[in-house]
mmCIF file of C-alpha atoms and ligand atoms in Angstrom:
data_model
loop_
_atom_site.group_PDB
_atom_site.id
_atom_site.type_symbol
_atom_site.label_atom_id
_atom_site.label_comp_id
_atom_site.label_asym_id
_atom_site.label_seq_id
_atom_site.Cartn_x
_atom_site.Cartn_y
_atom_site.Cartn_z
ATOM 1 C CA MET T 17 17.349 -13.898 -17.370
ATOM 2 C CA SER T 18 16.152 -10.316 -17.922
ATOM 3 C CA ASN T 19 16.900 -8.351 -21.075
ATOM 4 C CA SER T 20 19.324 -6.070 -19.263
ATOM 5 C CA GLU T 21 21.253 -9.109 -18.089
ATOM 6 C CA LYS T 22 21.348 -10.498 -21.584
ATOM 7 C CA ALA T 23 22.646 -7.186 -22.897
ATOM 8 C CA LYS T 24 25.597 -7.340 -20.521
ATOM 9 C CA GLY T 25 26.527 -10.940 -21.185
ATOM 10 C CA GLU T 26 26.422 -13.893 -18.888
ATOM 11 C CA VAL T 27 25.799 -13.240 -15.197
ATOM 12 C CA ARG T 28 27.207 -16.105 -13.157
ATOM 13 C CA TYR T 29 27.091 -14.709 -9.669
ATOM 14 C CA ARG T 30 23.516 -14.378 -8.499
ATOM 15 C CA THR T 31 24.408 -12.993 -5.093
ATOM 16 C CA VAL T 32 27.359 -11.261 -3.483
ATOM 17 C CA GLU T 33 28.078 -14.435 -1.483
ATOM 18 C CA ASP T 34 28.610 -16.339 -4.753
ATOM 19 C CA ILE T 35 31.744 -14.296 -5.508
ATOM 20 C CA PRO T 36 34.883 -16.274 -4.623
ATOM 21 C CA GLY T 37 36.492 -14.888 -1.484
ATOM 22 C CA VAL T 38 33.294 -13.389 -0.098
ATOM 23 C CA GLY T 39 32.376 -15.181 3.096
ATOM 24 C CA PRO T 40 29.430 -14.324 5.328
ATOM 25 C CA ALA T 41 31.426 -11.731 7.317
ATOM 26 C CA THR T 42 32.615 -9.904 4.200
ATOM 27 C CA ALA T 43 29.141 -10.084 2.684
ATOM 28 C CA GLU T 44 27.780 -8.512 5.848
ATOM 29 C CA LYS T 45 30.354 -5.692 5.673
ATOM 30 C CA LEU T 46 29.565 -5.093 2.019
ATOM 31 C CA LYS T 47 25.863 -4.938 2.786
ATOM 32 C CA LYS T 48 26.474 -2.342 5.470
ATOM 33 C CA MET T 49 28.313 -0.258 2.893
ATOM 34 C CA GLY T 50 25.327 -0.496 0.575
ATOM 35 C CA TYR T 51 26.699 -3.192 -1.721
ATOM 36 C CA SER T 52 24.162 -5.971 -1.608
ATOM 37 C CA THR T 53 24.215 -6.962 -5.268
ATOM 38 C CA VAL T 54 26.871 -8.070 -7.745
ATOM 39 C CA GLU T 55 25.713 -5.266 -10.052
ATOM 40 C CA SER T 56 26.517 -2.510 -7.592
ATOM 41 C CA LEU T 57 29.849 -4.104 -6.634
ATOM 42 C CA ALA T 58 30.891 -4.101 -10.268
ATOM 43 C CA THR T 59 30.755 -0.314 -10.290
ATOM 44 C CA ALA T 60 32.165 0.194 -6.775
ATOM 45 C CA SER T 61 35.404 2.093 -6.348
ATOM 46 C CA LEU T 62 38.432 0.587 -4.670
ATOM 47 C CA LYS T 63 38.688 3.627 -2.409
ATOM 48 C CA GLU T 64 35.249 3.028 -0.963
ATOM 49 C CA LEU T 65 35.737 -0.670 -0.300
ATOM 50 C CA THR T 66 39.183 -0.254 1.256
ATOM 51 C CA GLN T 67 37.589 1.737 4.056
ATOM 52 C CA PHE T 68 36.357 -1.596 5.392
ATOM 53 C CA LEU T 69 38.309 -4.293 3.569
ATOM 54 C CA GLY T 70 41.939 -4.986 2.789
ATOM 55 C CA GLU T 71 43.068 -3.663 -0.569
ATOM 56 C CA LYS T 72 43.812 -7.094 -2.050
ATOM 57 C CA THR T 73 40.424 -8.482 -1.091
ATOM 58 C CA ALA T 74 38.607 -5.368 -2.308
ATOM 59 C CA TYR T 75 40.421 -5.482 -5.636
ATOM 60 C CA ALA T 76 39.663 -9.186 -6.128
ATOM 61 C CA ILE T 77 35.977 -8.711 -5.331
ATOM 62 C CA ILE T 78 35.519 -5.781 -7.717
ATOM 63 C CA THR T 79 37.391 -7.585 -10.479
ATOM 64 C CA GLU T 80 35.275 -10.713 -10.124
ATOM 65 C CA ALA T 81 32.030 -8.738 -10.033
ATOM 66 C CA ARG T 82 33.035 -6.836 -13.154
ATOM 67 C CA LYS T 83 33.900 -9.989 -15.084
ATOM 68 C CA HIS T 84 30.369 -11.154 -14.847
ATOM 69 C CA VAL T 85 28.366 -7.998 -15.070
ATOM 70 C CA ILE T 86 30.096 -5.444 -17.221
ATOM 71 C CA SER T 87 32.683 -5.872 -19.890
ATOM 72 C CA VAL T 88 36.417 -5.271 -19.472
ATOM 73 C CA PRO T 89 37.523 -1.619 -19.268
ATOM 74 C CA PHE T 90 39.418 -1.755 -22.569
ATOM 75 C CA MET T 91 37.382 -2.663 -25.554
ATOM 76 C CA ARG T 92 37.275 -2.285 -29.269
ATOM 77 C CA ALA T 93 34.898 0.293 -30.712
ATOM 78 C CA ASP T 94 32.657 -2.408 -32.146
ATOM 79 C CA GLU T 95 32.302 -3.882 -28.680
ATOM 80 C CA TYR T 96 31.506 -0.443 -27.298
ATOM 81 C CA MET T 97 28.881 -0.087 -29.998
ATOM 82 C CA ARG T 98 27.295 -3.331 -28.821
ATOM 83 C CA ILE T 99 27.135 -2.009 -25.260
ATOM 84 C CA ARG T 100 25.678 1.274 -26.484
ATOM 85 C CA ARG T 101 22.970 -0.772 -28.157
ATOM 86 C CA SER T 102 21.796 -1.874 -24.742
ATOM 87 C CA VAL T 103 20.871 1.773 -24.031
ATOM 88 C CA GLU T 104 17.101 2.057 -24.151
ATOM 89 C CA LYS T 105 14.727 5.021 -24.416
ATOM 90 C CA LEU T 106 11.742 5.744 -22.235
ATOM 91 C CA THR T 107 8.765 7.714 -23.531
ATOM 92 C CA THR T 108 7.621 10.897 -21.784
ATOM 93 C CA GLY T 109 4.087 10.561 -23.101
ATOM 94 C CA SER T 110 4.626 13.440 -25.539
ATOM 95 C CA VAL T 111 5.829 12.704 -29.062
ATOM 96 C CA LYS T 112 7.385 16.161 -29.366
ATOM 97 C CA LEU T 113 9.246 15.921 -26.062
ATOM 98 C CA ASP T 114 10.478 12.446 -27.002
ATOM 99 C CA GLU T 115 11.748 13.825 -30.305
ATOM 100 C CA LEU T 116 13.573 16.629 -28.508
ATOM 101 C CA LEU T 117 15.336 13.954 -26.422
ATOM 102 C CA GLY T 118 16.213 11.828 -29.430
ATOM 103 C CA GLY T 119 13.473 9.265 -28.910
ATOM 104 C CA GLY T 120 12.897 9.489 -25.150
ATOM 105 C CA VAL T 121 14.871 9.569 -21.919
ATOM 106 C CA GLU T 122 17.987 7.372 -22.135
ATOM 107 C CA THR T 123 18.971 4.589 -19.773
ATOM 108 C CA GLN T 124 22.514 4.397 -18.304
ATOM 109 C CA ALA T 125 22.750 8.190 -18.035
ATOM 110 C CA ILE T 126 21.462 11.089 -15.994
ATOM 111 C CA THR T 127 18.807 13.382 -17.396
ATOM 112 C CA GLU T 128 18.163 16.581 -15.498
ATOM 113 C CA VAL T 129 15.188 18.896 -15.828
ATOM 114 C CA TYR T 130 15.395 22.313 -14.254
ATOM 115 C CA GLY T 131 13.038 25.237 -14.129
ATOM 116 C CA GLU T 132 11.043 27.478 -11.829
ATOM 117 C CA PHE T 133 8.196 26.281 -9.573
ATOM 118 C CA GLY T 134 5.242 24.917 -11.473
ATOM 119 C CA SER T 135 7.204 24.389 -14.678
ATOM 120 C CA GLY T 136 6.293 20.696 -14.723
ATOM 121 C CA LYS T 137 9.368 18.965 -13.268
ATOM 122 C CA SER T 138 7.531 16.764 -10.762
ATOM 123 C CA GLN T 139 4.745 16.116 -13.249
ATOM 124 C CA ILE T 140 7.226 14.606 -15.710
ATOM 125 C CA CYS T 141 8.567 12.419 -12.862
ATOM 126 C CA HIS T 142 5.057 11.085 -12.199
ATOM 127 C CA GLN T 143 4.515 10.479 -15.880
ATOM 128 C CA LEU T 144 7.747 8.486 -16.221
ATOM 129 C CA CYS T 145 6.834 6.332 -13.189
ATOM 130 C CA VAL T 146 3.896 5.093 -15.254
ATOM 131 C CA THR T 147 5.420 4.910 -18.737
ATOM 132 C CA VAL T 148 8.434 2.931 -17.450
ATOM 133 C CA GLN T 149 5.974 0.128 -16.688
ATOM 134 C CA LEU T 150 4.676 -0.044 -20.255
ATOM 135 C CA PRO T 151 5.935 -2.765 -22.579
ATOM 136 C CA ARG T 152 8.759 -1.813 -24.939
ATOM 137 C CA GLU T 153 6.501 -1.621 -27.979
ATOM 138 C CA LYS T 154 4.630 1.171 -26.216
ATOM 139 C CA GLY T 155 7.766 3.103 -25.313
ATOM 140 C CA GLY T 156 8.237 1.681 -21.815
ATOM 141 C CA LEU T 157 10.945 -0.451 -20.225
ATOM 142 C CA ASP T 158 8.680 -3.025 -18.618
ATOM 143 C CA GLY T 159 10.139 -2.169 -15.207
ATOM 144 C CA GLY T 160 9.470 -0.472 -11.916
ATOM 145 C CA ALA T 161 10.438 2.940 -10.549
ATOM 146 C CA LEU T 162 12.185 4.342 -7.500
ATOM 147 C CA TYR T 163 11.048 7.801 -6.416
ATOM 148 C CA ILE T 164 13.292 9.621 -3.945
ATOM 149 C CA ASP T 165 11.264 12.629 -2.873
ATOM 150 C CA THR T 166 12.828 15.555 -1.025
ATOM 151 C CA GLU T 167 10.004 18.077 -1.167
ATOM 152 C CA ASN T 168 6.938 15.976 -0.516
ATOM 153 C CA SER T 169 6.006 16.177 -4.189
ATOM 154 C CA PHE T 170 4.884 12.625 -4.856
ATOM 155 C CA ARG T 171 1.123 12.167 -5.290
ATOM 156 C CA PRO T 172 -0.136 8.572 -5.726
ATOM 157 C CA GLU T 173 -3.511 9.954 -6.897
ATOM 158 C CA ARG T 174 -1.719 11.482 -9.850
ATOM 159 C CA ILE T 175 -0.204 8.089 -10.710
ATOM 160 C CA VAL T 176 -3.718 6.606 -10.676
ATOM 161 C CA GLN T 177 -4.938 9.242 -13.160
ATOM 162 C CA ILE T 178 -2.009 8.703 -15.529
ATOM 163 C CA ALA T 179 -2.286 4.893 -15.294
ATOM 164 C CA LYS T 180 -5.892 5.116 -16.512
ATOM 165 C CA ARG T 181 -4.755 6.924 -19.636
ATOM 166 C CA TYR T 182 -2.787 3.816 -20.583
ATOM 167 C CA SER T 183 -5.557 1.442 -19.463
ATOM 168 C CA LEU T 184 -3.266 0.051 -16.772
ATOM 169 C CA ASP T 185 -4.529 -1.255 -13.445
ATOM 170 C CA PRO T 186 -3.721 1.634 -11.048
ATOM 171 C CA GLU T 187 -3.222 -0.714 -8.097
ATOM 172 C CA LYS T 188 -0.630 -2.726 -9.985
ATOM 173 C CA VAL T 189 1.091 0.430 -11.188
ATOM 174 C CA LEU T 190 1.386 1.775 -7.633
ATOM 175 C CA LYS T 191 2.854 -1.539 -6.487
ATOM 176 C CA ARG T 192 5.742 -1.176 -8.907
ATOM 177 C CA ILE T 193 6.797 2.234 -7.598
ATOM 178 C CA VAL T 194 9.159 2.201 -4.633
ATOM 179 C CA TYR T 195 8.816 5.462 -2.736
ATOM 180 C CA ALA T 196 11.220 7.023 -0.237
ATOM 181 C CA GLU T 197 11.113 10.434 1.365
ATOM 182 C CA ALA T 198 14.553 11.911 1.982
ATOM 183 C CA LEU T 199 14.549 13.987 5.147
ATOM 184 C CA THR T 200 18.014 15.516 4.917
ATOM 185 C CA ALA T 201 20.903 15.578 2.454
ATOM 186 C CA ASP T 202 22.664 12.786 4.328
ATOM 187 C CA HIS T 203 19.486 10.738 4.453
ATOM 188 C CA GLN T 204 19.075 11.241 0.714
ATOM 189 C CA MET T 205 22.583 9.904 0.140
ATOM 190 C CA TYR T 206 21.933 7.015 2.511
ATOM 191 C CA LEU T 207 18.782 6.058 0.596
ATOM 192 C CA LEU T 208 20.593 5.909 -2.709
ATOM 193 C CA ASP T 209 23.597 4.129 -1.205
ATOM 194 C CA ASN T 210 21.276 1.407 0.027
ATOM 195 C CA ALA T 211 18.946 1.256 -2.950
ATOM 196 C CA ASP T 212 20.507 -1.610 -4.840
ATOM 197 C CA THR T 213 18.489 -4.476 -3.333
ATOM 198 C CA GLN T 214 15.270 -2.563 -3.962
ATOM 199 C CA LEU T 215 16.346 -1.899 -7.547
ATOM 200 C CA LYS T 216 16.969 -5.550 -8.163
ATOM 201 C CA GLU T 217 13.924 -6.863 -6.328
ATOM 202 C CA HIS T 218 11.487 -4.583 -8.126
ATOM 203 C CA ASN T 219 13.264 -4.634 -11.495
ATOM 204 C CA VAL T 220 13.599 -0.856 -11.232
ATOM 205 C CA ARG T 221 14.443 0.809 -14.539
ATOM 206 C CA LEU T 222 13.836 4.410 -13.482
ATOM 207 C CA ILE T 223 15.497 6.203 -10.554
ATOM 208 C CA ILE T 224 14.043 9.613 -9.737
ATOM 209 C CA ILE T 225 15.460 12.176 -7.348
ATOM 210 C CA ASP T 226 13.001 15.069 -7.023
ATOM 211 C CA SER T 227 14.727 17.374 -6.249
ATOM 212 C CA LEU T 228 18.414 16.598 -6.231
ATOM 213 C CA VAL T 229 19.837 19.715 -4.625
ATOM 214 C CA ALA T 230 17.079 21.144 -2.401
ATOM 215 C CA HIS T 231 18.430 19.649 0.854
ATOM 216 C CA PHE T 232 22.023 20.340 -0.079
ATOM 217 C CA ARG T 233 21.235 23.968 -0.764
ATOM 218 C CA SER T 234 19.368 24.537 2.470
ATOM 219 C CA GLU T 235 21.849 22.685 4.684
ATOM 220 C CA TYR T 236 25.145 23.841 3.244
ATOM 221 C CA VAL T 237 24.801 27.582 3.290
ATOM 222 C CA GLY T 238 27.569 30.064 2.660
ATOM 223 C CA ARG T 239 30.912 30.004 0.918
ATOM 224 C CA GLU T 240 32.763 28.088 3.594
ATOM 225 C CA MET T 241 30.422 25.111 3.178
ATOM 226 C CA LEU T 242 30.481 25.135 -0.589
ATOM 227 C CA ALA T 243 33.422 22.750 -0.988
ATOM 228 C CA GLU T 244 31.892 20.169 1.324
ATOM 229 C CA ARG T 245 28.519 20.465 -0.375
ATOM 230 C CA GLN T 246 30.021 19.967 -3.829
ATOM 231 C CA GLN T 247 32.052 17.005 -2.657
ATOM 232 C CA LYS T 248 28.961 15.288 -1.295
ATOM 233 C CA LEU T 249 26.916 16.094 -4.372
ATOM 234 C CA GLU T 250 29.631 14.646 -6.557
ATOM 235 C CA LYS T 251 29.694 11.408 -4.585
ATOM 236 C CA HIS T 252 25.898 11.219 -4.716
ATOM 237 C CA LEU T 253 25.835 11.733 -8.479
ATOM 238 C CA HIS T 254 28.536 9.172 -9.077
ATOM 239 C CA ARG T 255 26.561 6.645 -7.131
ATOM 240 C CA LEU T 256 23.508 7.526 -9.212
ATOM 241 C CA VAL T 257 25.233 7.155 -12.557
ATOM 242 C CA ARG T 258 26.795 3.870 -11.498
ATOM 243 C CA LEU T 259 23.440 2.456 -10.477
ATOM 244 C CA ALA T 260 21.927 3.641 -13.761
ATOM 245 C CA ARG T 261 24.646 1.783 -15.666
ATOM 246 C CA ALA T 262 24.555 -1.339 -13.537
ATOM 247 C CA PHE T 263 20.781 -1.711 -13.827
ATOM 248 C CA ASN T 264 20.394 -0.227 -17.320
ATOM 249 C CA ALA T 265 18.050 2.314 -15.747
ATOM 250 C CA VAL T 266 17.048 5.898 -16.468
ATOM 251 C CA ALA T 267 18.336 8.348 -13.831
ATOM 252 C CA PHE T 268 16.030 11.341 -13.778
ATOM 253 C CA ILE T 269 16.685 14.312 -11.510
ATOM 254 C CA THR T 270 14.975 17.639 -11.021
ATOM 255 C CA ASN T 271 16.667 20.868 -10.113
ATOM 256 C CA GLN T 272 15.710 24.344 -9.084
ATOM 257 C CA VAL T 273 16.880 27.500 -10.760
ATOM 258 C CA MET T 274 19.124 29.932 -8.979
ATOM 259 C CA ALA T 275 17.165 32.982 -7.999
ATOM 260 C CA LYS T 276 19.998 35.055 -6.510
ATOM 261 C CA PRO T 277 20.810 37.946 -8.825
ATOM 262 C CA ASN T 278 24.336 38.410 -7.461
ATOM 263 C CA SER T 279 25.507 34.823 -7.670
ATOM 264 C CA PHE T 280 28.086 33.402 -10.063
ATOM 265 C CA PHE T 281 25.317 32.322 -12.336
ATOM 266 C CA SER T 282 22.564 34.242 -14.038
ATOM 267 C CA ASP T 283 19.054 33.701 -12.702
ATOM 268 C CA ILE T 284 18.134 31.015 -15.182
ATOM 269 C CA GLU T 285 21.048 28.732 -14.362
ATOM 270 C CA PRO T 286 20.324 25.432 -12.644
ATOM 271 C CA ALA T 287 21.557 25.129 -9.051
ATOM 272 C CA GLY T 288 24.313 22.751 -8.033
ATOM 273 C CA GLY T 289 27.330 24.356 -9.672
ATOM 274 C CA HIS T 290 29.904 22.883 -12.002
ATOM 275 C CA ILE T 291 29.870 19.368 -10.505
ATOM 276 C CA LEU T 292 26.325 18.887 -11.621
ATOM 277 C CA ALA T 293 27.077 20.383 -15.026
ATOM 278 C CA HIS T 294 29.876 17.887 -15.591
ATOM 279 C CA THR T 295 28.026 14.842 -14.349
ATOM 280 C CA SER T 296 24.597 15.597 -15.754
ATOM 281 C CA HIS T 297 24.523 14.176 -19.255
ATOM 282 C CA THR T 298 21.360 15.692 -20.638
ATOM 283 C CA ARG T 299 19.881 18.922 -19.326
ATOM 284 C CA VAL T 300 16.440 20.226 -20.145
ATOM 285 C CA PHE T 301 15.211 23.666 -19.151
ATOM 286 C CA LEU T 302 11.473 23.970 -18.536
ATOM 287 C CA ARG T 303 9.439 27.149 -18.464
ATOM 288 C CA LYS T 304 5.782 28.105 -18.424
ATOM 289 C CA SER T 305 4.117 29.459 -21.523
ATOM 290 C CA PRO T 306 1.472 32.176 -21.265
ATOM 291 C CA GLN T 307 -1.212 29.605 -22.183
ATOM 292 C CA PRO T 308 -2.515 27.695 -19.167
ATOM 293 C CA GLY T 309 -1.189 24.149 -18.796
ATOM 294 C CA ILE T 310 1.303 24.556 -21.629
ATOM 295 C CA LYS T 311 5.040 24.361 -20.900
ATOM 296 C CA ILE T 312 8.139 24.862 -23.012
ATOM 297 C CA ALA T 313 11.106 22.468 -22.903
ATOM 298 C CA ARG T 314 14.519 23.437 -24.232
ATOM 299 C CA LEU T 315 17.369 20.977 -24.704
ATOM 300 C CA VAL T 316 20.262 22.833 -23.092
ATOM 301 C CA VAL T 317 22.962 20.158 -22.978
ATOM 302 C CA SER T 318 23.145 16.841 -24.781
ATOM 303 C CA PRO T 319 26.073 14.569 -25.601
ATOM 304 C CA THR T 320 24.613 13.576 -28.960
ATOM 305 C CA LEU T 321 21.781 15.886 -30.011
ATOM 306 C CA PRO T 322 21.575 19.445 -31.324
ATOM 307 C CA GLU T 323 21.307 21.812 -28.366
ATOM 308 C CA GLY T 324 19.027 24.828 -28.075
ATOM 309 C CA LYS T 325 15.973 23.204 -29.672
ATOM 310 C CA GLU T 326 12.599 23.707 -28.039
ATOM 311 C CA CYS T 327 9.198 22.061 -27.986
ATOM 312 C CA LEU T 328 5.838 22.542 -26.322
ATOM 313 C CA PHE T 329 3.967 20.063 -24.184
ATOM 314 C CA LYS T 330 0.958 20.286 -21.962
ATOM 315 C CA ILE T 331 -0.009 18.996 -18.544
ATOM 316 C CA THR T 332 -3.517 17.603 -18.356
ATOM 317 C CA GLU T 333 -5.500 15.142 -16.314
ATOM 318 C CA ASN T 334 -3.752 12.450 -18.402
ATOM 319 C CA GLY T 335 -0.266 13.622 -17.479
ATOM 320 C CA ILE T 336 2.200 14.883 -20.083
ATOM 321 C CA GLU T 337 0.718 15.217 -23.566
ATOM 322 C CA ASP T 338 1.345 16.870 -26.893
ATOM 323 C CA VAL T 339 -0.227 20.210 -27.650
ATOM 324 C CA GLU T 340 -2.585 19.646 -30.553
ATOM 325 C CA THR T 341 -1.221 21.412 -33.590
ATOM 326 C CA GLU T 342 -3.651 24.161 -34.364
ATOM 327 C CA LYS T 343 -4.834 24.836 -37.881
ATOM 328 C CA LYS T 344 -3.359 27.986 -39.388
HETATM 329 P P1 GTP Q 29 8.349 22.937 -8.029
HETATM 330 O O1 GTP Q 29 8.555 21.560 -7.519
HETATM 331 O O2 GTP Q 29 7.450 23.742 -7.160
HETATM 332 O O3 GTP Q 29 9.631 23.664 -8.320
HETATM 333 O O4 GTP Q 29 7.555 22.833 -9.413
HETATM 334 P P2 GTP Q 29 7.526 21.700 -10.532
HETATM 335 O O5 GTP Q 29 8.285 22.168 -11.698
HETATM 336 O O6 GTP Q 29 7.843 20.382 -9.964
HETATM 337 O O7 GTP Q 29 5.997 21.755 -10.934
HETATM 338 P P3 GTP Q 29 4.995 20.556 -11.115
HETATM 339 O O8 GTP Q 29 5.583 19.476 -11.914
HETATM 340 O O9 GTP Q 29 4.412 20.252 -9.820
HETATM 341 O O10 GTP Q 29 3.936 21.210 -12.096
HETATM 342 C C1 GTP Q 29 2.896 21.938 -11.663
HETATM 343 C C2 GTP Q 29 2.026 22.111 -12.894
HETATM 344 O O11 GTP Q 29 1.353 20.905 -13.172
HETATM 345 C C3 GTP Q 29 0.992 23.164 -12.652
HETATM 346 O O12 GTP Q 29 0.892 23.959 -13.822
HETATM 347 C C4 GTP Q 29 -0.273 22.371 -12.432
HETATM 348 O O13 GTP Q 29 -1.361 23.046 -12.935
HETATM 349 C C5 GTP Q 29 -0.020 21.096 -13.238
HETATM 350 N N1 GTP Q 29 -0.725 19.984 -12.600
HETATM 351 C C6 GTP Q 29 -0.372 19.350 -11.472
HETATM 352 N N2 GTP Q 29 -1.266 18.390 -11.173
HETATM 353 C C7 GTP Q 29 -2.188 18.424 -12.130
HETATM 354 C C8 GTP Q 29 -3.384 17.677 -12.390
HETATM 355 O O14 GTP Q 29 -3.757 16.802 -11.636
HETATM 356 N N3 GTP Q 29 -4.099 17.998 -13.496
HETATM 357 C C9 GTP Q 29 -3.701 18.974 -14.352
HETATM 358 N N4 GTP Q 29 -4.441 19.222 -15.431
HETATM 359 N N5 GTP Q 29 -2.590 19.700 -14.136
HETATM 360 C C10 GTP Q 29 -1.842 19.432 -13.049
HETATM 361 MG MG1 MG Q 30 8.293 19.701 -8.052
#
């Protein structure tokens, strides 16, 4: 049994078919909907399942899955505290950036980095794909990564470089990263909706979407499409946060900054509108410093940490590193 399973209590149902009332036909339907694991069923919504199943059956299946994967919805604060303890932190490779994030990037929640081109968003994604594979004593989660790429940003060669920094076998590191290129917004949603078997099979503890809103912004243009775009984004984000909880994984998304001067938002606001602001738990704004290779991170929103703090980090051959503190 993995540590994440232990943290959630006993898991009795290994597969969806083990749940009472789920026969082969129902299992097949559930799979088509993207629910191939007990973990993902435990965080499914009744509304989604009743599109294909009767309400009674759907309710029974979700209830059973929840019994064995996550705790009951009402709980005492001490029980909640125990669940919170299963939240883990993943190192970014920079001590200062980890400190800014309260010890690293948290599992079971979404962390969003936004900033202009070249501010280091995709570089942090690459870095995390390697550090997630490190053992816990080195700041990792001893797991794999899923990289959903919308802008053709993923570079395996970069992974190889960063793996060498940690004396890891680059071939092995690459094998633990599941890569998927999202071609359209709908395809991006489809990939995440069907990710659960991959997550389980590869013990994925880091889900990256780089970038979250690029396709949505280019496909849903104009005011009349805004409502539909936001609705889809909301669904996508809910799926993401539920997977992050079910698999005790880090959800890490990148976002562009709005460049339109006459929009609702000023030009340094992240794209995606209020839905993203409400769902995104931790938001970090990245910008370039005048010194080459050095970037500035600012904690803009955090549920638990002081906001507005900043730190420096640099991007080198080794990935994300601390800037050496210069002597005064
Ligand atoms: P967009 O996706 O275009 O919005 O930008 P981004 O924020 O994702 O930028 P990205 O993470 O790609 O960061 C680009 C920065 O990383 C640039 O300053 C590059 O110089 C630096 N960088 C990328 N690859 C390497 C590398 O192999 N070595 C070094 N030293 N720096 C690199
Ligand atoms: Mg990028």
